[in-house]
Tab-separated table of C-alpha atoms in Angstrom:
chain	number	residue	atom	x	y	z
A	1	MET	CA	31.686	-63.789	-31.238
A	2	LEU	CA	31.503	-64.175	-27.502
A	3	LYS	CA	27.941	-62.804	-27.385
A	4	HIS	CA	26.874	-65.204	-30.248
A	5	ARG	CA	28.141	-68.245	-28.282
A	6	ILE	CA	26.374	-67.115	-25.131
A	7	GLU	CA	23.171	-66.598	-27.142
A	8	ILE	CA	23.399	-70.171	-28.536
A	9	TYR	CA	23.961	-71.530	-25.126
A	10	LEU	CA	21.045	-69.680	-23.666
A	11	ALA	CA	18.803	-70.745	-26.571
A	12	ARG	CA	19.608	-74.348	-25.765
A	13	ILE	CA	18.703	-73.871	-22.079
A	14	ALA	CA	15.478	-72.209	-23.128
A	15	CYS	CA	14.595	-75.217	-25.386
A	16	ILE	CA	15.227	-77.610	-22.531
A	17	LEU	CA	13.081	-75.563	-20.127
A	18	PHE	CA	10.299	-75.403	-22.749
A	19	ILE	CA	10.317	-79.104	-23.250
A	20	ALA	CA	10.279	-79.652	-19.545
A	21	SER	CA	7.295	-77.338	-19.243
A	22	LEU	CA	5.405	-79.380	-21.776
A	23	ALA	CA	5.912	-82.537	-19.685
A	24	ALA	CA	4.915	-80.884	-16.445
A	25	PRO	CA	1.119	-80.748	-16.977
A	26	GLY	CA	1.025	-84.536	-17.294
A	27	PHE	CA	2.411	-84.914	-13.803
A	28	ALA	CA	-0.074	-82.418	-12.321
A	29	GLN	CA	-3.355	-83.970	-13.435
A	30	GLY	CA	-6.064	-83.383	-10.940
A	31	ALA	CA	-4.151	-80.658	-9.179
A	32	ASP	CA	-5.173	-76.991	-9.166
A	33	TYR	CA	-3.324	-75.075	-11.802
A	34	LYS	CA	-1.222	-72.248	-10.767
A	35	ILE	CA	0.261	-69.604	-13.104
A	36	GLY	CA	3.650	-68.299	-12.275
A	37	PHE	CA	6.354	-66.088	-13.661
A	38	ILE	CA	9.880	-67.193	-14.431
A	39	ASN	CA	12.469	-64.516	-14.916
A	40	SER	CA	14.339	-66.377	-17.656
A	41	GLU	CA	16.935	-63.640	-18.135
A	42	ARG	CA	17.851	-63.865	-14.458
A	43	LEU	CA	17.848	-67.646	-14.617
A	44	PHE	CA	20.203	-67.724	-17.569
A	45	ARG	CA	22.406	-65.058	-16.118
A	46	GLU	CA	22.813	-66.687	-12.585
A	47	ALA	CA	22.676	-70.330	-13.510
A	48	ALA	CA	25.971	-72.119	-12.734
A	49	PRO	CA	26.434	-73.502	-16.285
A	50	ALA	CA	25.936	-70.052	-17.754
A	51	LYS	CA	28.413	-68.537	-15.353
A	52	ARG	CA	30.963	-71.231	-16.191
A	53	ALA	CA	30.443	-70.722	-19.910
A	54	GLN	CA	30.804	-66.963	-19.515
A	55	GLN	CA	34.024	-67.315	-17.582
A	56	LYS	CA	35.390	-69.791	-20.088
A	57	LEU	CA	34.656	-67.560	-23.010
A	58	GLU	CA	36.079	-64.581	-21.304
A	59	LYS	CA	39.287	-66.427	-20.555
A	60	GLU	CA	39.462	-67.819	-24.092
A	61	PHE	CA	39.038	-64.420	-25.692
A	62	ALA	CA	41.027	-62.243	-23.168
A	63	GLY	CA	44.202	-62.403	-25.235
A	64	ARG	CA	42.377	-61.471	-28.467
A	65	ASP	CA	40.675	-58.623	-26.719
A	66	ALA	CA	43.965	-57.307	-25.411
A	67	GLU	CA	45.429	-57.496	-28.953
A	68	ILE	CA	42.415	-55.603	-30.390
A	69	GLN	CA	42.741	-52.964	-27.676
A	70	LYS	CA	46.475	-52.583	-28.454
A	71	LEU	CA	45.808	-52.154	-32.225
A	72	SER	CA	43.001	-49.736	-31.615
A	73	LYS	CA	45.345	-47.582	-29.504
A	74	GLN	CA	48.060	-47.702	-32.237
A	75	VAL	CA	45.485	-46.560	-34.840
A	76	ARG	CA	44.273	-43.706	-32.607
A	77	ASP	CA	47.946	-42.609	-31.876
A	78	LEU	CA	48.845	-42.710	-35.572
A	79	GLN	CA	45.724	-40.711	-36.489
A	80	ALA	CA	46.570	-38.098	-33.789
A	81	GLN	CA	50.141	-37.890	-35.035
A	82	LEU	CA	48.967	-37.340	-38.633
A	83	GLU	CA	46.494	-34.709	-37.581
A	84	LYS	CA	49.016	-32.934	-35.446
A	85	ASP	CA	52.225	-33.244	-37.622
A	86	GLY	CA	50.775	-34.040	-41.034
A	87	VAL	CA	51.247	-30.506	-42.319
A	88	THR	CA	54.973	-30.312	-41.254
A	89	MET	CA	55.939	-33.829	-42.322
A	90	SER	CA	57.610	-34.528	-45.580
A	91	GLU	CA	55.435	-35.928	-48.292
A	92	ALA	CA	57.077	-39.340	-48.156
A	93	ASP	CA	56.762	-39.664	-44.366
A	94	ARG	CA	53.157	-38.495	-44.452
A	95	ARG	CA	52.277	-41.046	-47.232
A	96	ALA	CA	54.050	-43.770	-45.375
A	97	LYS	CA	52.084	-43.079	-42.218
A	98	GLU	CA	48.837	-42.833	-44.142
A	99	ARG	CA	49.644	-46.250	-45.768
A	100	ASP	CA	50.390	-47.682	-42.345
A	101	LEU	CA	47.101	-46.342	-41.075
A	102	ALA	CA	45.210	-47.819	-43.992
A	103	ASN	CA	46.819	-51.244	-43.476
A	104	MET	CA	45.856	-51.253	-39.805
A	105	SER	CA	42.238	-50.342	-40.507
C-alpha cells in the first residue's frame, strides 16, 4: 500500500517533468541543443516533496506495521508450539490451537 502511494506520487512528478520538457524547446530556439541525462530515480528519491511524502506514509503506517509484526510473531510462536508439543497435547488442545492458527492466518 505504501509502495503503491509512492509510485503514484512519483508518476505525477514524472508527468510534470515530461510536460515541462516539452515546453523547454520553445524557449531555446536558436540555441545549440545539448543532450543531457537526468537520473530520475535519484531525483524522485532525493526531492524534498518525495522525502516528505515518504516520512508521512511511514508515520501513518507505523502502527499498522507494528501490529502486523506482532501478529506474525504470534503465528510463528503458535506454529512452533504445535510442532514441538503437538504430539503430547490432548486432542482438544491441539485442535483448539490449530483452529487459533487457522483464524490468525
